[in-house]
Amino acid sequence: MVVIRIQTPEGQIRANMESTATVKDLFREISNMLSLSLKDIANALYFDVKYTNLVYSHDIHSADLLSKHSSLQHGALLYLKMERDLGSDSDSDSDSVSPEALFRNIMSLKDLPRPPTKGKHCTHDSTMRCTRCYMEWEDAFLKYIGKTREDLQMNEHIRASETDAMDAAAAAFDPWSTSPDSKSGTHSPRKGLQSYQSVNNIQHLKDNITKFQLNIERQKKALVACLSVSETQMMEVRKLVEESMYNRNFYGVMYGRYEYLSEANRLEANVFIEWIYIPPQECIAGTVVVLSDPCSKAKNKAAEKIANAFGLINMGHTFTHFNDRGFILSGAEIGSLAVRTAKLEARGAEHAKFMTNLRGCIDKTRKELVLDAFAASRQLVNLARNNILVENKVEDPGNFVRFSEKQIFELKASELVDAVCFLVPVAVTTHKDIITTMKTKICSSDFPSLGSPCPPTLHDVASYISIHKPQKLSEVYANCNYLVYLTDIISVEEVIMLIDLIKRGAPNESFEEIDNIIKGTVNATLV
């Protein structure tokens, strides 16, 4: 078996040939794969990337065996020169403008052109190439893959599906109907991108392409217009940090929802974080260790079901940042530090004290951006090195993006990367009135989290019941931390029934049966 690689404007393809195959057999195989005539292949296939040395020439004839020519041996790389899209202008080809198609089958770093010199304003040494270097080189790369800037713009193929917005999984933002189902998975609304932004800002890195940089300074607008975290949730995390005397880091799963900026504008959305679930964990300063025993895993699954029942989806993970005190930053601090980090990125990782990170993927069928994680960390480098960044949630699981020691945006050439990663500053705010702002009307700040320094017990349940005795039962049970702990007393299915009653605003009588079971268990245990 002889494998010949052919670099085309659409990416790299491979022709698997028999050892007795001829040059004409190779042309015929390429013709079948690309639906082109033999004449087109013969006139456009070259040995070099500059298209100066034609394969079909006076030295090589169609009847020659591949084994006869050293330049057509196993692993050889040929270059197919075509004007655009391999002669196919079909508008129905939905993959022709997708990031997956643009970077598909580009197999290794050596196949990519390299900027000849460092950028004019770069401070690193001449052996490195950063985002500024690649900005100057971008046009050469577009020419290399046979694309124009118009081809790389994401707006058109995102807008193409806008007519079907009412049928999309996240089109209607009723807070109780946005939870993902098991078949379709997690979906986010389409995000608005400015017309001049290109796929470099939403980059699908494949195989060994580890030096093609993500450029945050050219990201003029965050993909999410505003990330809002309820004040009660931020207070809870601050309380956890204070209880541990600033000697521990904490990790939490953020559950929330998307909301369109307006009905007329379905390409942009705000993100509302309504519940930060702190899973069972044993963390010390600078280290996050999430427990993986069967009991902890069961609690985490129960938390996911409870959030989905409230119409919330997993918006990603948040961390107390790794500094000497470990406190959570305010929204204003997050915004200013993210901008400052963007300015300091060329000086190296040691100067990058903060970065807002969004991680996600592209849903191929819906042409939507699916954001999987938001991470606010003082040292994002530490998060990446310790595999704390979140994996993709679609059919193609991704590896973690890692950074080199010398520069925060330069990935190690020796590592394989298959991920979609967003590095953008995000505006973060807090909502003071959770009842009026957060449509789900849930709260979790007055019952301990499972990952707190002192995990909840039945004594906490008894105290919680006593404190909230005058309130309606629909308000008492609208506490996600409380509901997660109740899965030790009642089944998850019964907890989901409670959530259905909460959403309907049912009277106290509807809660009495399950309420009596819980109170009876507490009284019998604490007697």
Coordinates of C-alpha atoms in Angstrom, one line a residue:
M1 CA 0.0 0.0 0.0
V2 CA 1.3 3.4 -1.0
V3 CA -0.2 6.6 0.5
I4 CA 0.2 9.8 -1.4
R5 CA -0.9 13.0 0.3
I6 CA -2.5 15.8 -1.8
Q7 CA -2.8 19.3 -0.4
T8 CA -6.0 21.0 -1.8
P9 CA -7.7 24.3 -1.1
E10 CA -10.2 22.4 1.0
G11 CA -7.5 20.6 3.1
Q12 CA -5.4 17.6 2.7
I13 CA -6.6 14.3 1.2
R14 CA -4.9 10.9 0.9
A15 CA -4.8 8.6 -2.0
N16 CA -4.3 4.9 -1.1
M17 CA -2.7 3.2 -4.0
E18 CA -1.4 -0.3 -4.7
S19 CA 2.3 -0.9 -5.1
T20 CA 1.8 -1.6 -8.8
A21 CA -0.2 1.6 -9.4
T22 CA 0.7 4.0 -12.2
V23 CA 0.7 7.7 -12.4
K24 CA -2.6 7.5 -14.3
D25 CA -4.1 5.4 -11.5
L26 CA -3.1 8.2 -9.1
F27 CA -4.8 10.8 -11.2
R28 CA -7.9 8.7 -11.5
E29 CA -8.1 8.2 -7.8
I30 CA -7.8 11.9 -7.1
S31 CA -10.3 12.6 -9.8
N32 CA -12.8 10.3 -8.1
M33 CA -12.3 11.8 -4.7
L34 CA -12.7 15.4 -6.0
S35 CA -15.1 14.9 -8.9
L36 CA -12.7 16.5 -11.4
S37 CA -11.7 15.4 -14.8
L38 CA -8.3 13.7 -15.4
K39 CA -7.3 16.6 -17.5
D40 CA -7.9 19.1 -14.7
I41 CA -5.9 16.9 -12.3
A42 CA -3.0 16.6 -14.7
N43 CA -2.8 20.3 -15.3
A44 CA -3.1 21.3 -11.6
L45 CA -1.0 18.8 -9.6
Y46 CA 2.4 20.0 -8.5
F47 CA 5.3 18.7 -6.5
D48 CA 5.9 22.1 -4.7
V49 CA 3.8 24.6 -2.8
K50 CA 4.8 27.4 -5.2
Y51 CA 3.3 25.4 -8.1
T52 CA 6.4 25.5 -10.3
N53 CA 7.1 21.8 -10.8
L54 CA 4.2 20.0 -12.5
V55 CA 3.8 16.3 -11.8
Y56 CA 2.6 15.4 -15.3
S57 CA 5.6 16.5 -17.4
H58 CA 8.0 15.3 -20.1
D59 CA 9.9 13.4 -17.4
I60 CA 6.9 11.6 -15.9
H61 CA 4.3 9.8 -18.1
S62 CA 0.9 8.5 -17.2
A63 CA 1.9 4.9 -17.8
D64 CA 4.9 5.1 -15.4
L65 CA 4.8 3.1 -12.1
L66 CA 4.8 5.2 -9.0
S67 CA 7.7 3.2 -7.7
K68 CA 9.8 4.3 -10.6
H69 CA 9.9 7.9 -9.3
S70 CA 11.4 8.8 -6.0
S71 CA 9.2 11.9 -5.7
L72 CA 6.1 9.7 -5.8
Q73 CA 7.0 7.2 -3.1
H74 CA 4.9 6.4 0.0
G75 CA 4.2 9.5 2.1
A76 CA 4.9 12.0 -0.7
L77 CA 3.1 15.3 -0.5
L78 CA 1.7 16.9 -3.7
Y79 CA -0.1 20.2 -4.2
L80 CA -3.3 20.7 -6.2
K81 CA -3.7 24.2 -7.6
M82 CA -7.3 25.2 -8.0
E83 CA -8.9 28.6 -8.1
R84 CA -11.5 28.0 -5.4
D85 CA -13.4 25.2 -3.7
L86 CA -12.2 22.6 -6.2
G87 CA -14.6 23.8 -8.8
S88 CA -17.6 23.4 -6.7
D89 CA -19.8 26.5 -6.1
S90 CA -22.8 24.7 -4.7
D91 CA -24.5 26.8 -2.0
S92 CA -25.9 23.6 -0.5
D93 CA -22.5 22.5 0.7
S94 CA -22.8 23.6 4.3
D95 CA -19.3 22.5 5.3
S96 CA -17.6 24.7 2.7
V97 CA -17.4 27.6 5.2
S98 CA -17.1 25.7 8.4
P99 CA -14.0 25.8 10.5
E100 CA -13.9 22.0 10.4
A101 CA -13.7 22.0 6.6
L102 CA -11.1 24.7 6.6
F103 CA -8.7 22.9 8.9
R104 CA -9.6 19.3 8.1
N105 CA -6.8 17.0 7.2
I106 CA -4.0 19.5 7.6
M107 CA -1.8 16.9 9.3
S108 CA 1.3 18.6 10.7
L109 CA 3.0 21.8 11.7
K110 CA 5.6 21.4 9.0
D111 CA 2.9 21.7 6.3
L112 CA 2.1 25.3 7.5
P113 CA 4.0 28.3 6.3
R114 CA 5.9 30.0 9.1
P115 CA 6.3 33.7 9.5
P116 CA 9.8 34.6 8.3
T117 CA 10.3 37.2 11.1
K118 CA 8.8 38.2 14.4
G119 CA 6.3 41.0 14.6
K120 CA 7.5 44.6 14.7
H121 CA 6.3 45.2 18.2
C122 CA 7.0 41.8 19.7
T123 CA 9.3 41.5 22.7
H124 CA 10.1 37.8 22.5
D125 CA 13.2 36.4 20.9
S126 CA 13.5 35.6 17.2
T127 CA 12.9 31.8 17.7
M128 CA 9.3 32.3 18.8
R129 CA 6.2 33.3 16.9
C130 CA 3.3 35.0 18.8
T131 CA -0.1 36.3 17.8
R132 CA 1.3 39.5 16.4
C133 CA 3.7 37.6 14.2
Y134 CA 0.8 35.6 12.8
M135 CA -1.3 38.7 12.2
E136 CA 1.2 39.9 9.6
W137 CA 1.4 36.4 8.2
E138 CA -2.4 35.8 8.0
D139 CA -2.8 36.8 4.4
A140 CA -0.1 34.3 3.4
F141 CA -2.0 31.6 5.2
L142 CA -5.3 32.4 3.6
K143 CA -3.5 32.1 0.2
Y144 CA -1.9 28.9 1.3
I145 CA -5.3 27.2 2.0
G146 CA -6.9 28.7 -1.1
K147 CA -9.4 30.9 0.8
T148 CA -10.3 34.6 1.0
R149 CA -11.3 36.6 4.0
E150 CA -14.9 36.3 2.8
D151 CA -14.7 32.6 3.0
L152 CA -13.6 32.7 6.6
Q153 CA -16.3 35.0 7.9
M154 CA -18.7 33.2 10.2
N155 CA -21.7 35.5 9.9
E156 CA -23.2 34.2 6.8
H157 CA -23.4 30.5 7.6
I158 CA -24.7 31.3 11.1
R159 CA -27.3 33.6 9.7
A160 CA -28.3 31.0 7.1
S161 CA -29.9 29.0 9.8
E162 CA -31.7 32.0 11.4
T163 CA -34.9 31.3 9.5
D164 CA -35.1 28.1 11.4
A165 CA -34.5 29.8 14.8
M166 CA -38.0 29.0 16.0
D167 CA -37.2 25.3 15.6
A168 CA -33.8 25.5 17.3
A169 CA -33.4 23.9 20.7
A170 CA -32.7 27.1 22.5
A171 CA -34.9 29.5 20.5
A172 CA -37.6 30.1 23.1
F173 CA -36.2 31.2 26.4
D174 CA -39.0 30.1 28.7
P175 CA -36.8 29.4 31.8
W176 CA -38.4 26.0 32.2
S177 CA -38.0 24.8 28.6
T178 CA -34.3 25.4 27.9
S179 CA -32.8 22.4 29.6
P180 CA -31.1 20.1 27.1
D181 CA -32.5 16.7 26.3
S182 CA -30.4 13.6 26.1
K183 CA -30.6 13.3 22.4
S184 CA -29.8 16.8 21.3
G185 CA -27.3 17.7 24.0
T186 CA -26.4 21.2 25.1
H187 CA -27.1 24.0 22.7
S188 CA -26.6 27.7 22.9
P189 CA -28.1 30.5 20.8
R190 CA -26.3 31.8 17.9
K191 CA -23.8 34.5 18.7
G192 CA -23.4 37.7 16.9
L193 CA -20.0 38.2 15.2
Q194 CA -18.9 41.3 13.5
S195 CA -18.5 41.0 9.7
Y196 CA -14.8 41.4 9.6
Q197 CA -14.1 38.7 12.2
S198 CA -12.6 35.5 10.8
V199 CA -12.3 31.9 11.8
N200 CA -9.0 32.7 13.6
N201 CA -11.2 33.9 16.4
I202 CA -13.2 30.7 16.5
Q203 CA -10.4 28.3 15.6
H204 CA -10.7 24.5 15.2
L205 CA -7.2 23.2 15.9
K206 CA -6.5 19.8 14.4
D207 CA -3.8 17.3 14.9
N208 CA -0.4 18.8 15.3
I209 CA -1.3 22.4 14.4
T210 CA -0.1 23.8 17.7
K211 CA 1.5 27.1 16.7
F212 CA -1.4 28.8 14.9
Q213 CA -2.4 31.3 17.5
L214 CA -5.6 32.5 19.0
N215 CA -5.7 36.3 18.8
I216 CA -7.6 38.0 21.6
E217 CA -6.5 41.5 20.8
R218 CA -8.4 41.4 17.5
Q219 CA -11.5 40.1 19.2
K220 CA -13.3 43.4 19.2
K221 CA -16.4 42.1 20.8
A222 CA -17.0 39.2 23.3
L223 CA -19.1 36.3 22.0
V224 CA -21.3 36.7 25.1
A225 CA -22.6 40.3 25.5
C226 CA -22.7 40.0 29.3
L227 CA -22.0 37.3 31.8
S228 CA -24.3 37.8 34.9
V229 CA -23.8 36.0 38.2
S230 CA -26.5 36.3 40.9
E231 CA -25.2 38.2 43.9
T232 CA -26.2 35.4 46.3
Q233 CA -24.1 32.9 44.4
M234 CA -21.0 35.1 44.5
M235 CA -21.6 35.7 48.2
E236 CA -21.8 32.0 48.8
V237 CA -18.4 31.4 47.1
R238 CA -16.9 34.3 49.0
K239 CA -18.2 32.8 52.2
L240 CA -16.6 29.5 51.4
V241 CA -13.3 31.2 50.8
E242 CA -13.5 33.2 54.0
E243 CA -14.4 30.1 56.1
S244 CA -11.2 28.4 54.9
M245 CA -9.1 31.4 55.9
Y246 CA -8.0 31.9 52.3
N247 CA -6.0 28.7 52.4
R248 CA -8.0 26.8 49.8
N249 CA -9.1 27.1 46.2
F250 CA -12.6 26.2 45.2
Y251 CA -14.1 24.8 42.0
G252 CA -17.7 25.1 41.0
V253 CA -20.1 24.1 38.2
M254 CA -22.0 27.1 36.8
Y255 CA -25.6 26.4 35.9
G256 CA -27.6 29.1 34.1
R257 CA -29.4 30.1 31.0
Y258 CA -29.1 32.3 27.8
E259 CA -31.4 35.2 27.1
Y260 CA -31.6 37.0 23.8
L261 CA -30.8 40.8 23.8
S262 CA -34.1 41.3 21.9
E263 CA -36.6 39.3 20.0
A264 CA -35.4 41.1 16.8
N265 CA -31.8 40.2 17.5
R266 CA -31.4 36.5 17.9
L267 CA -27.7 36.4 17.2
E268 CA -26.6 37.8 20.6
A269 CA -27.4 36.7 24.1
N270 CA -26.7 37.5 27.7
V271 CA -25.6 34.7 30.0
F272 CA -27.2 34.4 33.5
I273 CA -25.6 32.2 36.1
E274 CA -28.2 31.2 38.6
W275 CA -26.6 28.4 40.6
I276 CA -23.0 27.7 41.3
Y277 CA -22.8 24.0 42.4
I278 CA -19.7 23.3 44.6
P279 CA -19.2 19.5 44.2
P280 CA -17.4 17.4 46.9
Q281 CA -13.8 18.3 46.8
E282 CA -10.6 18.3 48.8
C283 CA -8.7 21.4 47.7
I284 CA -5.7 23.2 49.1
A285 CA -4.0 26.4 48.0
G286 CA -3.1 26.2 44.4
T287 CA -4.7 22.8 43.8
V288 CA -8.2 21.7 42.9
V289 CA -9.0 18.0 43.6
V290 CA -12.6 16.9 42.8
L291 CA -13.7 13.7 44.6
S292 CA -14.5 10.8 42.2
D293 CA -15.9 8.2 44.6
P294 CA -19.3 6.6 43.8
C295 CA -21.1 8.8 46.3
S296 CA -19.7 12.0 45.0
K297 CA -20.4 11.0 41.4
A298 CA -24.0 10.2 42.3
K299 CA -24.3 13.7 43.9
N300 CA -22.9 15.4 40.8
K301 CA -25.3 13.5 38.5
A302 CA -28.2 14.5 40.8
A303 CA -27.1 18.1 40.7
E304 CA -27.1 18.0 36.8
K305 CA -30.7 16.6 36.8
I306 CA -31.9 19.2 39.3
A307 CA -30.4 22.0 37.3
N308 CA -32.0 20.7 34.1
A309 CA -35.3 20.3 35.8
F310 CA -35.1 24.0 36.6
G311 CA -34.4 24.8 33.0
L312 CA -30.7 25.5 33.6
I313 CA -27.8 24.1 31.5
N314 CA -24.2 23.6 32.4
M315 CA -22.5 26.9 31.4
G316 CA -19.1 25.8 32.5
H317 CA -16.8 25.8 35.5
T318 CA -15.5 28.5 37.7
F319 CA -12.5 28.6 40.1
T320 CA -11.2 30.8 42.8
H321 CA -8.0 32.1 41.2
F322 CA -4.6 30.8 42.1
N323 CA -3.0 33.6 44.1
D324 CA -1.7 33.9 47.6
R325 CA -5.1 34.7 49.0
G326 CA -7.5 32.8 46.7
F327 CA -10.4 35.3 46.8
I328 CA -13.1 35.7 44.1
L329 CA -12.8 38.9 42.1
S330 CA -15.6 41.3 41.5
G331 CA -17.0 42.0 38.1
A332 CA -15.1 45.3 37.7
E333 CA -11.9 43.6 38.7
I334 CA -12.4 40.8 36.2
G335 CA -13.0 43.3 33.3
S336 CA -10.0 45.4 34.1
L337 CA -7.6 42.5 34.7
A338 CA -8.7 40.7 31.5
V339 CA -7.9 43.8 29.4
R340 CA -4.6 44.2 31.2
T341 CA -3.7 40.6 30.5
A342 CA -4.3 41.1 26.8
K343 CA -1.8 44.0 26.7
L344 CA 0.8 41.9 28.6
E345 CA 0.5 38.6 26.7
A346 CA 3.7 39.1 24.7
R347 CA 5.8 39.5 27.8
G348 CA 5.3 35.9 28.9
A349 CA 3.2 33.8 31.2
E350 CA 4.7 35.2 34.4
H351 CA 3.1 38.6 33.5
A352 CA -0.3 37.2 32.6
K353 CA -1.9 37.3 36.1
F354 CA -5.5 37.0 34.9
M355 CA -7.4 35.7 32.0
T356 CA -11.1 35.2 31.3
N357 CA -11.5 32.0 29.4
L358 CA -14.4 30.5 27.4
R359 CA -14.2 27.1 26.0
G360 CA -16.6 25.6 23.6
C361 CA -17.2 23.8 20.3
I362 CA -19.2 24.2 17.1
D363 CA -22.3 22.1 16.6
K364 CA -22.0 20.9 13.0
T365 CA -25.6 20.1 12.5
R366 CA -27.1 23.3 13.8
K367 CA -24.1 25.6 13.0
E368 CA -24.2 27.0 16.5
L369 CA -21.5 27.9 19.0
V370 CA -21.8 25.7 22.1
L371 CA -19.9 27.2 25.0
D372 CA -18.8 24.7 27.5
A373 CA -16.8 26.6 30.1
F374 CA -16.1 30.0 31.6
A375 CA -13.0 30.1 33.8
A376 CA -11.9 33.1 35.7
S377 CA -8.4 32.4 37.0
R378 CA -5.4 34.5 38.0
Q379 CA -3.1 31.9 36.4
L380 CA -4.9 30.3 33.5
V381 CA -1.6 28.6 32.7
N382 CA -1.9 26.5 35.9
L383 CA -5.4 25.5 35.0
A384 CA -4.3 24.3 31.6
R385 CA -1.3 22.4 32.9
N386 CA -3.3 20.6 35.5
N387 CA -6.1 19.5 33.1
I388 CA -8.8 21.6 34.8
L389 CA -10.1 23.1 31.6
V390 CA -13.3 21.5 30.4
E391 CA -13.7 18.9 27.6
N392 CA -16.0 19.4 24.6
K393 CA -19.5 18.0 24.9
V394 CA -20.2 16.9 21.4
E395 CA -19.4 13.7 19.5
D396 CA -15.8 14.6 19.1
P397 CA -14.2 14.8 22.5
G398 CA -11.3 17.3 22.7
N399 CA -8.1 17.3 24.5
F400 CA -6.9 20.1 26.8
V401 CA -5.2 23.2 25.4
R402 CA -1.8 23.6 27.1
F403 CA 0.6 26.5 27.0
S404 CA 4.4 26.7 26.8
E405 CA 6.4 28.1 29.7
K406 CA 7.7 31.1 27.8
Q407 CA 4.6 32.5 26.3
I408 CA 1.0 32.1 27.4
F409 CA -0.5 31.8 23.9
E410 CA 2.1 29.5 22.3
L411 CA 1.2 25.9 22.4
K412 CA 3.8 23.2 22.6
A413 CA 4.7 21.8 19.2
S414 CA 5.2 18.3 20.7
E415 CA 1.6 18.0 21.9
L416 CA -1.5 17.0 20.0
V417 CA -4.4 19.5 20.2
D418 CA -8.0 18.9 19.1
A419 CA -10.1 21.7 20.6
V420 CA -12.1 24.8 20.1
C421 CA -11.0 27.5 22.5
F422 CA -12.1 31.0 23.0
L423 CA -9.8 33.5 24.8
V424 CA -11.8 36.7 25.1
P425 CA -12.4 39.4 27.8
V426 CA -16.0 39.0 29.0
A427 CA -18.0 41.7 30.8
V428 CA -19.1 40.3 34.2
T429 CA -21.8 41.8 36.3
T430 CA -23.9 40.7 39.3
H431 CA -27.7 41.0 39.8
K432 CA -28.7 42.1 43.3
D433 CA -32.3 41.0 43.2
I434 CA -32.4 37.3 42.3
I435 CA -36.2 37.1 42.6
T436 CA -37.0 39.7 40.0
T437 CA -34.0 39.2 37.7
M438 CA -33.6 35.4 37.8
K439 CA -36.7 33.9 36.3
T440 CA -36.2 30.6 38.0
K441 CA -36.5 32.2 41.5
I442 CA -34.1 29.7 43.0
C443 CA -31.6 30.3 45.7
S444 CA -28.8 28.3 47.3
S445 CA -26.9 30.7 49.5
D446 CA -28.4 29.7 52.9
F447 CA -27.7 26.0 52.8
P448 CA -24.1 24.6 52.8
S449 CA -22.7 23.2 49.6
L450 CA -21.4 19.7 49.4
G451 CA -17.9 21.0 48.7
S452 CA -17.8 23.5 51.6
P453 CA -15.2 23.0 54.4
C454 CA -18.0 21.7 56.6
P455 CA -20.3 19.6 54.4
P456 CA -24.0 19.6 55.3
T457 CA -25.5 17.1 57.7
L458 CA -29.0 16.3 59.0
H459 CA -28.5 19.0 61.7
D460 CA -28.2 21.6 58.8
V461 CA -31.5 20.2 57.4
A462 CA -33.2 20.6 60.8
S463 CA -31.8 24.1 61.2
Y464 CA -32.9 25.0 57.6
I465 CA -36.4 23.7 58.2
S466 CA -36.7 25.7 61.5
I467 CA -35.5 29.0 60.0
H468 CA -37.8 28.8 57.0
K469 CA -40.8 27.5 58.8
P470 CA -42.9 30.6 58.2
Q471 CA -42.3 30.6 54.4
K472 CA -44.2 28.8 51.7
L473 CA -43.0 25.3 51.0
S474 CA -42.5 26.3 47.4
E475 CA -39.9 28.8 48.6
V476 CA -38.3 26.5 51.1
Y477 CA -37.6 23.8 48.5
A478 CA -36.4 26.3 45.9
N479 CA -32.9 25.9 47.1
C480 CA -30.7 23.8 44.8
N481 CA -28.0 22.9 47.5
Y482 CA -30.8 21.8 49.7
L483 CA -32.4 19.7 47.0
V484 CA -29.1 18.0 46.2
Y485 CA -28.6 17.0 49.8
L486 CA -32.2 15.7 50.0
T487 CA -31.3 12.9 47.5
D488 CA -29.9 11.1 50.6
I489 CA -33.4 11.1 52.1
I490 CA -35.7 10.8 49.1
S491 CA -35.1 9.6 45.5
V492 CA -34.0 11.9 42.7
E493 CA -37.4 11.3 41.0
E494 CA -39.1 12.7 44.1
V495 CA -36.9 15.7 44.1
I496 CA -37.8 16.3 40.4
M497 CA -41.5 16.1 41.5
L498 CA -40.8 18.8 44.1
I499 CA -39.3 21.0 41.3
D500 CA -42.4 20.5 39.2
L501 CA -44.5 21.7 42.1
I502 CA -42.2 24.7 42.6
K503 CA -42.5 25.7 39.0
R504 CA -46.3 25.5 39.1
G505 CA -46.4 27.6 42.3
A506 CA -48.3 24.8 44.0
P507 CA -49.9 25.3 47.5
N508 CA -48.4 23.8 50.7
E509 CA -50.8 20.9 50.6
S510 CA -49.1 19.6 47.5
F511 CA -45.8 19.3 49.3
E512 CA -47.1 17.7 52.5
E513 CA -46.5 14.0 51.6
I514 CA -42.8 14.4 50.7
D515 CA -42.3 17.1 53.4
N516 CA -43.6 14.7 56.1
I517 CA -41.1 12.0 54.9
I518 CA -38.2 14.5 55.2
K519 CA -39.2 15.8 58.6
G520 CA -39.9 12.3 59.9
T521 CA -36.4 11.1 58.8
V522 CA -34.7 14.1 60.4
N523 CA -36.6 13.7 63.7
A524 CA -36.0 10.0 63.9
T525 CA -32.3 10.4 63.3
L526 CA -31.7 13.3 65.6
V527 CA -33.7 12.0 68.6

